[in-house]
Amino acid sequence: MEIRQLKTFWTLASTRSFSRTAEVLNYVPSTITMQIKALEEELGVKLLDRLGKSVILTDAGHRLLPYANKILNDIEEARYVSSESGELTGTITIGADEVLCTYRLPALLRVFRERYPHVRLLFRPLSSHNLKQSLREGNVDVVFMLDEPSVSTDLHTELLMDEPFLMVVSPNHPLAACSTLCIEDFNREQILLSEKGCSYRTFFYHTLLRKGADSLTELEFNSVEAIKQCAMVGLGIALLPEMSLKGELERGELITLPWDLSEIQFATQMLWHQEKWISPSMKEFIELARSVLKLKVS
């Protein structure tokens, strides 16, 4: 088993694409195929399946991944402690949910790329319920998530900034003209919801039910942009982070409803595994995230 084979396997598990892996590692795609085939033959198992242009790990691939991650992490640490070079290199794999991918992280990634051009960034968009598990399995180095503040025994969690939420509708929606609302006003209304497993979707929906709403109709999406577009044409009521609504509110395409959302206390958070070795490049990335995303120190 060669280190380059493990690196290729680990990168492929992150990108889920042969062509993207070849681009990241500066190989031709056929080299990626040959290395994975050689690794599978040596281990005597199939590590991944190709479904069209997508790549998914087999059960054996999932079992190998944390070991490959640990080996490569140890090698990176060994290279650093034995090297006299002051230039930051290496790879950082980042995971985040769709909202933060779109509205918080682009500025951070741009600044980091400008400052440290020799550090390779791999980005993995993940659903909310997979973020922490990806850290625990070693699939990513750092994740960003929008969630309620929480404490974990194995994950280091930092709150970066509070994220207020707004309940919005189209200006033509029947509730748009109301100066006050009561829970009965939501009965028989269509609620535009994010995917199952999203923490604020669950909180929002259960809060309405707990306060006495009934006969709610759900329409589920896996994209904030899709929710906004449907809200703008009057399909229903949406609860979204304020950071995702600035343009639509300024243009009058959506308006806020007068409903108390003070119970919703969510924040952009940065997490990594407590047992992970923090490489110099990862340390700089964490410090820059604190600066760009305006860490609030309590």
GROMACS .gro file of C-alpha atoms in nm:
model
  298
    1MET     CA    1   0.000   0.000   0.000
    2GLU     CA    2   0.149   0.332  -0.109
    3ILE     CA    3   0.097   0.673   0.049
    4ARG     CA    4   0.003   0.822  -0.288
    5GLN     CA    5  -0.272   0.561  -0.325
    6LEU     CA    6  -0.416   0.654   0.014
    7LYS     CA    7  -0.396   1.023  -0.075
    8THR     CA    8  -0.576   0.959  -0.402
    9PHE     CA    9  -0.843   0.754  -0.224
   10TRP     CA   10  -0.890   1.020   0.045
   11THR     CA   11  -0.914   1.301  -0.212
   12LEU     CA   12  -1.160   1.102  -0.422
   13ALA     CA   13  -1.373   1.043  -0.112
   14SER     CA   14  -1.378   1.420  -0.058
   15THR     CA   15  -1.445   1.536  -0.414
   16ARG     CA   16  -1.663   1.239  -0.522
   17SER     CA   17  -1.529   1.298  -0.873
   18PHE     CA   18  -1.246   1.132  -1.071
   19SER     CA   19  -1.194   1.441  -1.287
   20ARG     CA   20  -1.191   1.678  -0.989
   21THR     CA   21  -0.948   1.448  -0.803
   22ALA     CA   22  -0.718   1.441  -1.105
   23GLU     CA   23  -0.727   1.820  -1.117
   24VAL     CA   24  -0.653   1.857  -0.745
   25LEU     CA   25  -0.362   1.609  -0.751
   26ASN     CA   26  -0.228   1.714  -1.092
   27TYR     CA   27  -0.278   1.367  -1.242
   28VAL     CA   28  -0.451   1.254  -1.557
   29PRO     CA   29  -0.783   1.076  -1.481
   30SER     CA   30  -0.644   0.738  -1.592
   31THR     CA   31  -0.379   0.760  -1.318
   32ILE     CA   32  -0.652   0.803  -1.057
   33THR     CA   33  -0.829   0.496  -1.190
   34MET     CA   34  -0.507   0.289  -1.187
   35GLN     CA   35  -0.417   0.388  -0.830
   36ILE     CA   36  -0.763   0.307  -0.695
   37LYS     CA   37  -0.768  -0.024  -0.880
   38ALA     CA   38  -0.425  -0.115  -0.739
   39LEU     CA   39  -0.536  -0.026  -0.386
   40GLU     CA   40  -0.855  -0.232  -0.421
   41GLU     CA   41  -0.657  -0.531  -0.552
   42GLU     CA   42  -0.409  -0.513  -0.265
   43LEU     CA   43  -0.684  -0.491  -0.003
   44GLY     CA   44  -0.907  -0.743  -0.180
   45VAL     CA   45  -1.218  -0.526  -0.153
   46LYS     CA   46  -1.412  -0.278  -0.364
   47LEU     CA   47  -1.373   0.071  -0.218
   48LEU     CA   48  -1.611   0.273  -0.431
   49ASP     CA   49  -1.882   0.260  -0.694
   50ARG     CA   50  -1.926   0.490  -0.992
   51LEU     CA   51  -2.284   0.600  -1.058
   52GLY     CA   52  -2.270   0.805  -1.375
   53LYS     CA   53  -2.033   1.091  -1.298
   54SER     CA   54  -2.071   1.051  -0.922
   55VAL     CA   55  -1.861   0.842  -0.686
   56ILE     CA   56  -1.990   0.679  -0.368
   57LEU     CA   57  -1.794   0.482  -0.111
   58THR     CA   58  -1.875   0.120  -0.043
   59ASP     CA   59  -1.895  -0.011   0.312
   60ALA     CA   60  -1.528  -0.109   0.286
   61GLY     CA   61  -1.445   0.239   0.161
   62HIS     CA   62  -1.620   0.397   0.458
   63ARG     CA   63  -1.425   0.170   0.695
   64LEU     CA   64  -1.092   0.257   0.532
   65LEU     CA   65  -1.147   0.633   0.519
   66PRO     CA   66  -1.077   0.724   0.885
   67TYR     CA   67  -0.755   0.517   0.877
   68ALA     CA   68  -0.643   0.685   0.556
   69ASN     CA   69  -0.720   1.022   0.709
   70LYS     CA   70  -0.517   0.941   1.024
   71ILE     CA   71  -0.219   0.812   0.825
   72LEU     CA   72  -0.211   1.117   0.598
   73ASN     CA   73  -0.257   1.349   0.896
   74ASP     CA   74   0.038   1.184   1.076
   75ILE     CA   75   0.252   1.212   0.763
   76GLU     CA   76   0.169   1.582   0.729
   77GLU     CA   77   0.262   1.639   1.093
   78ALA     CA   78   0.590   1.449   1.050
   79ARG     CA   79   0.680   1.649   0.742
   80TYR     CA   80   0.611   1.974   0.919
   81VAL     CA   81   0.818   1.901   1.232
   82SER     CA   82   1.112   1.783   1.021
   83SER     CA   83   1.097   2.069   0.771
   84GLU     CA   84   1.266   2.406   0.800
   85SER     CA   85   1.048   2.567   0.535
   86GLY     CA   86   0.827   2.848   0.657
   87GLU     CA   87   0.586   2.830   0.362
   88LEU     CA   88   0.239   2.701   0.440
   89THR     CA   89   0.132   2.402   0.232
   90GLY     CA   90  -0.099   2.105   0.271
   91THR     CA   91  -0.470   2.044   0.226
   92ILE     CA   92  -0.769   2.156   0.431
   93THR     CA   93  -1.107   1.991   0.374
   94ILE     CA   94  -1.404   2.207   0.471
   95GLY     CA   95  -1.769   2.112   0.510
   96ALA     CA   96  -2.072   2.336   0.549
   97ASP     CA   97  -2.446   2.343   0.495
   98GLU     CA   98  -2.603   2.512   0.194
   99VAL     CA   99  -2.688   2.841   0.367
  100LEU     CA  100  -2.336   2.906   0.492
  101CYS     CA  101  -2.186   2.785   0.164
  102THR     CA  102  -2.377   3.059  -0.011
  103TYR     CA  103  -2.381   3.352   0.231
  104ARG     CA  104  -2.091   3.327   0.477
  105LEU     CA  105  -1.798   3.126   0.343
  106PRO     CA  106  -1.716   3.274  -0.002
  107ALA     CA  107  -1.548   3.581   0.151
  108LEU     CA  108  -1.345   3.364   0.390
  109LEU     CA  109  -1.231   3.125   0.117
  110ARG     CA  110  -1.132   3.412  -0.112
  111VAL     CA  111  -0.918   3.584   0.151
  112PHE     CA  112  -0.751   3.259   0.256
  113ARG     CA  113  -0.669   3.171  -0.106
  114GLU     CA  114  -0.512   3.512  -0.160
  115ARG     CA  115  -0.295   3.487   0.152
  116TYR     CA  116  -0.196   3.122   0.126
  117PRO     CA  117  -0.199   3.021  -0.241
  118HIS     CA  118  -0.001   2.700  -0.179
  119VAL     CA  119  -0.256   2.552   0.062
  120ARG     CA  120  -0.510   2.337  -0.119
  121LEU     CA  121  -0.872   2.387  -0.011
  122LEU     CA  122  -1.125   2.110  -0.069
  123PHE     CA  123  -1.485   2.207  -0.008
  124ARG     CA  124  -1.765   1.962   0.065
  125PRO     CA  125  -2.125   2.087   0.080
  126LEU     CA  126  -2.304   1.865   0.330
  127SER     CA  127  -2.654   1.837   0.468
  128SER     CA  128  -2.698   1.965   0.823
  129HIS     CA  129  -2.734   1.622   0.982
  130ASN     CA  130  -2.410   1.493   0.820
  131LEU     CA  131  -2.173   1.768   0.931
  132LYS     CA  132  -2.074   1.640   1.275
  133GLN     CA  133  -2.058   1.280   1.158
  134SER     CA  134  -1.821   1.380   0.878
  135LEU     CA  135  -1.585   1.525   1.138
  136ARG     CA  136  -1.604   1.212   1.351
  137GLU     CA  137  -1.533   0.990   1.049
  138GLY     CA  138  -1.239   1.204   0.940
  139ASN     CA  139  -1.395   1.305   0.608
  140VAL     CA  140  -1.340   1.677   0.673
  141ASP     CA  141  -1.106   1.890   0.885
  142VAL     CA  142  -1.334   2.181   0.973
  143VAL     CA  143  -1.708   2.230   0.939
  144PHE     CA  144  -1.931   2.534   0.960
  145MET     CA  145  -2.292   2.490   1.064
  146LEU     CA  146  -2.595   2.698   1.147
  147ASP     CA  147  -2.740   2.557   1.466
  148GLU     CA  148  -2.834   2.616   1.827
  149PRO     CA  149  -2.536   2.654   2.061
  150SER     CA  150  -2.436   2.313   2.196
  151VAL     CA  151  -2.151   2.135   2.372
  152SER     CA  152  -1.989   1.814   2.250
  153THR     CA  153  -1.746   1.585   2.431
  154ASP     CA  154  -1.540   1.503   2.121
  155LEU     CA  155  -1.583   1.809   1.897
  156HIS     CA  156  -1.446   2.157   1.959
  157THR     CA  157  -1.720   2.413   1.886
  158GLU     CA  158  -1.681   2.789   1.847
  159LEU     CA  159  -1.966   3.034   1.803
  160LEU     CA  160  -1.872   3.285   1.536
  161MET     CA  161  -2.178   3.505   1.506
  162ASP     CA  162  -2.543   3.510   1.602
  163GLU     CA  163  -2.784   3.462   1.310
  164PRO     CA  164  -3.128   3.627   1.344
  165PHE     CA  165  -3.420   3.473   1.157
  166LEU     CA  166  -3.715   3.636   0.982
  167MET     CA  167  -4.057   3.507   0.880
  168VAL     CA  168  -4.126   3.634   0.528
  169VAL     CA  169  -4.398   3.630   0.263
  170SER     CA  170  -4.471   3.790  -0.069
  171PRO     CA  171  -4.617   4.144  -0.051
  172ASN     CA  172  -4.931   3.996  -0.211
  173HIS     CA  173  -4.975   3.724   0.051
  174PRO     CA  174  -5.299   3.750   0.258
  175LEU     CA  175  -5.100   3.791   0.582
  176ALA     CA  176  -4.877   4.065   0.442
  177ALA     CA  177  -5.117   4.343   0.543
  178CYS     CA  178  -5.151   4.228   0.905
  179SER     CA  179  -4.999   4.452   1.171
  180THR     CA  180  -5.027   4.174   1.430
  181LEU     CA  181  -5.066   3.797   1.406
  182CYS     CA  182  -5.208   3.528   1.629
  183ILE     CA  183  -5.140   3.157   1.602
  184GLU     CA  184  -5.479   3.094   1.437
  185ASP     CA  185  -5.366   3.303   1.141
  186PHE     CA  186  -5.127   3.023   1.043
  187ASN     CA  187  -5.398   2.760   1.021
  188ARG     CA  188  -5.442   2.624   0.668
  189GLU     CA  189  -5.139   2.823   0.552
  190GLN     CA  190  -4.865   2.659   0.347
  191ILE     CA  191  -4.527   2.655   0.523
  192LEU     CA  192  -4.216   2.648   0.303
  193LEU     CA  193  -3.963   2.431   0.483
  194SER     CA  194  -3.600   2.331   0.439
  195GLU     CA  195  -3.494   1.967   0.428
  196LYS     CA  196  -3.567   1.725   0.712
  197GLY     CA  197  -3.283   1.719   0.960
  198CYS     CA  198  -3.229   2.094   0.936
  199SER     CA  199  -3.230   2.218   1.295
  200TYR     CA  200  -3.411   2.547   1.241
  201ARG     CA  201  -3.677   2.381   1.025
  202THR     CA  202  -3.753   2.143   1.312
  203PHE     CA  203  -3.754   2.422   1.570
  204PHE     CA  204  -3.981   2.646   1.361
  205TYR     CA  205  -4.236   2.380   1.280
  206HIS     CA  206  -4.257   2.239   1.631
  207THR     CA  207  -4.289   2.590   1.777
  208LEU     CA  208  -4.595   2.662   1.561
  209LEU     CA  209  -4.754   2.330   1.658
  210ARG     CA  210  -4.677   2.381   2.026
  211LYS     CA  211  -4.846   2.720   2.020
  212GLY     CA  212  -5.161   2.570   1.876
  213ALA     CA  213  -5.136   2.590   1.497
  214ASP     CA  214  -5.304   2.309   1.307
  215SER     CA  215  -5.395   2.219   0.950
  216LEU     CA  216  -5.051   2.332   0.832
  217THR     CA  217  -4.951   2.233   0.481
  218GLU     CA  218  -4.582   2.160   0.424
  219LEU     CA  219  -4.380   2.217   0.110
  220GLU     CA  220  -4.022   2.093   0.149
  221PHE     CA  221  -3.707   2.210  -0.034
  222ASN     CA  222  -3.334   2.138  -0.015
  223SER     CA  223  -3.240   2.490  -0.127
  224VAL     CA  224  -3.280   2.828   0.040
  225GLU     CA  225  -3.297   2.992  -0.302
  226ALA     CA  226  -3.588   2.768  -0.400
  227ILE     CA  227  -3.770   2.861  -0.079
  228LYS     CA  228  -3.721   3.231  -0.150
  229GLN     CA  229  -3.843   3.204  -0.508
  230CYS     CA  230  -4.158   3.020  -0.401
  231ALA     CA  231  -4.223   3.269  -0.121
  232MET     CA  232  -4.186   3.559  -0.367
  233VAL     CA  233  -4.458   3.421  -0.593
  234GLY     CA  234  -4.694   3.379  -0.298
  235LEU     CA  235  -4.676   3.003  -0.239
  236GLY     CA  236  -4.642   3.028   0.135
  237ILE     CA  237  -4.465   3.144   0.451
  238ALA     CA  238  -4.091   3.098   0.491
  239LEU     CA  239  -3.861   3.119   0.791
  240LEU     CA  240  -3.507   3.199   0.680
  241PRO     CA  241  -3.184   3.343   0.822
  242GLU     CA  242  -3.168   3.720   0.781
  243MET     CA  243  -2.832   3.690   0.601
  244SER     CA  244  -3.008   3.517   0.308
  245LEU     CA  245  -3.281   3.782   0.267
  246LYS     CA  246  -3.102   4.116   0.241
  247GLY     CA  247  -3.148   4.168  -0.133
  248GLU     CA  248  -3.508   4.053  -0.148
  249LEU     CA  249  -3.610   4.273   0.145
  250GLU     CA  250  -3.434   4.579   0.004
  251ARG     CA  251  -3.610   4.532  -0.332
  252GLY     CA  252  -3.949   4.474  -0.169
  253GLU     CA  253  -3.979   4.123  -0.314
  254LEU     CA  254  -4.039   3.982   0.034
  255ILE     CA  255  -4.168   4.141   0.354
  256THR     CA  256  -4.136   4.032   0.716
  257LEU     CA  257  -4.432   3.921   0.922
  258PRO     CA  258  -4.485   4.063   1.273
  259TRP     CA  259  -4.417   3.741   1.460
  260ASP     CA  260  -4.193   3.706   1.767
  261LEU     CA  261  -3.892   3.490   1.681
  262SER     CA  262  -3.691   3.561   1.995
  263GLU     CA  263  -3.705   3.191   2.088
  264ILE     CA  264  -3.490   3.109   1.787
  265GLN     CA  265  -3.129   3.147   1.896
  266PHE     CA  266  -2.906   3.010   1.624
  267ALA     CA  267  -2.549   3.093   1.532
  268THR     CA  268  -2.284   3.027   1.271
  269GLN     CA  269  -2.045   2.782   1.437
  270MET     CA  270  -1.704   2.638   1.349
  271LEU     CA  271  -1.619   2.284   1.459
  272TRP     CA  272  -1.327   2.042   1.442
  273HIS     CA  273  -1.238   1.716   1.615
  274GLN     CA  274  -1.065   1.762   1.950
  275GLU     CA  275  -0.819   1.481   1.877
  276LYS     CA  276  -0.712   1.618   1.540
  277TRP     CA  277  -0.363   1.759   1.499
  278ILE     CA  278  -0.396   2.126   1.404
  279SER     CA  279  -0.150   2.181   1.122
  280PRO     CA  280  -0.005   2.530   1.068
  281SER     CA  281  -0.225   2.579   0.761
  282MET     CA  282  -0.536   2.470   0.950
  283LYS     CA  283  -0.442   2.696   1.241
  284GLU     CA  284  -0.417   2.994   1.004
  285PHE     CA  285  -0.750   2.902   0.847
  286ILE     CA  286  -0.919   2.889   1.188
  287GLU     CA  287  -0.770   3.224   1.289
  288LEU     CA  288  -0.879   3.384   0.963
  289ALA     CA  289  -1.231   3.243   1.004
  290ARG     CA  290  -1.250   3.407   1.345
  291SER     CA  291  -1.146   3.738   1.192
  292VAL     CA  292  -1.354   3.734   0.873
  293LEU     CA  293  -1.668   3.595   1.035
  294LYS     CA  294  -1.635   3.830   1.334
  295LEU     CA  295  -1.604   3.602   1.632
  296LYS     CA  296  -1.805   3.720   1.929
  297VAL     CA  297  -1.608   3.658   2.244
  298SER     CA  298  -1.823   3.618   2.554
   0.00000   0.00000   0.00000
